[in-house]
Phi, psi and omega in degrees: 000143185293140178278123188302306178312316185294321173292320182291326177300318190288316180286330171292332182277328182287326178307321174288338172276342184305311189294324179290310183305316180305314189293316182312310180288343172296313183291326186265348192079020176041245193300319173304321171295320166310316174290324181285335177284343176094020186265040183290329180300311182295326178297319193287320195276334178075166176068213186278340170084356181310304180302328182279320185280339191259338182197160179243096184290157176293172164307308183298319172320303196290296192308318186286325179300308172311314185309313184307305174297330177290324179299319184293310189298306191297315184299317179299315192281321177299314182291319176303312172279322189255329184085004176227164181262199179292156188287168183285342176287359178244021185244330191291164181163196161280162184084184185279124178263132186247176184252164181270117167266118177096205181082131178211175178286131175272134182272080189300139178262319186266113191291337179294298180313315175303315180293326177293314177312312187291317171310301173303319170300306164316310184299302184321306185299320182287330167305309175308299182305315180299312187285328180286332170279321177307325188272334181066224180290355172274353183307134174281152170283159180302129168283175176289133186234137175250106169236034182280176181241127194158160180291333179254016173289157187303312171305317183287331177285317170305312188279335164303309181297336180269357185089010179279343173211163186266175171303138184083340179275172184236139174258105180261104186284353171266004192282325183196177177311305181313304186286337173296321180290323171295310182299315163312314184283340174295337187259314197305309179291334178296314185293319167317308191276339172295306178306316176305308176308320183282344187303307184297349185267349192277115173277319187283125187288327167300317173290328179289329171295322178299310169304316178287341176285324175285339177287314173314310179301308170311313180297330168303313177308299190299309176307327186290313178299311183293334172300298175305327184281311176308319180287322177292323183290348168293332183260328175237088179303337180291346176283324173304309175301317179292323183291318183295327177292323175291324173310304176317307187304302188312316184288340181278348185254326195288304186199190187266009178268154173254100180223329171302149194234132168270194190267343181276115170269237176276181181289346180241003189211146171287182174222054181298324184239115179286082173245170178272184183295344181255017181076012183255122182304146182273176187235166170218137168288154173325305183292334176293312190301316183291331172313305188293304182284348174266352182060042187200123173294347185276182183268099180228167177255357191191167184132167176059238175284351172234078187306337178245020181079174178261161180269148185114204181256346180257092192242344191253127184278178179233135183279160167211160188273000000 
């Protein structure tokens, strides 16, 4: 499990740098300046771009990396909606198969949230099955996953880093509709940006089309979660504030860029779609994604929601200054 002082210190150091980065992008024109500087590959890959520049992962590597993330999302939603996890026939494969720590059914009060949650749960389980079929015998096993409840659980560490709870307190994403939505918000935007970041790395057009289809589904999920959070936040402003705080915490983990966006827009508009000035969603590289799910901005192989790391060849996160 991540050492919380490491994460909290990184967040404090990061906040001092964010104002400088925002001012830099105002002066240089952001994406246009990056293009002019020849950073096309980095922009396509997103994040630090280290994994893109240094190596070219195979299509199987990329799909297996995505499968690890789908295991995480699917198990969270399966437990939240149905009270049980994925079937044993969907968990085996190469690498070390791990168990799921925690997870329980949510007693949803809002029937709309309950229906949305069920739909997403079914989609995520289908993503796992699809990727496992596409990969065949090359599919990685489900790694150990922490979606539990407790002061040292991954959800609590993430919530504490976002300022939602204090030292010793617990964040329970299964407690009620609102906590469930905040827990889902931690994952959904990461999935969208991960698939977009992987798209230029996939060489097989059939796999690329499939990944694009999953990206679209994840984008619908993310937009749905962001919309419901914003809507409920109109009557409960603290909910919007909490979502924005989660966004800031993610932004403090993935890389040195300031790109993650919360759900609060201007005084007269929401921010359901986290896009740039061109209306384009940003990307994350595999190491950016691992920084978030490991809950550690350093170069590590495990932690956070994957206490023993992920399975496959893309397992190492990337430190940034």
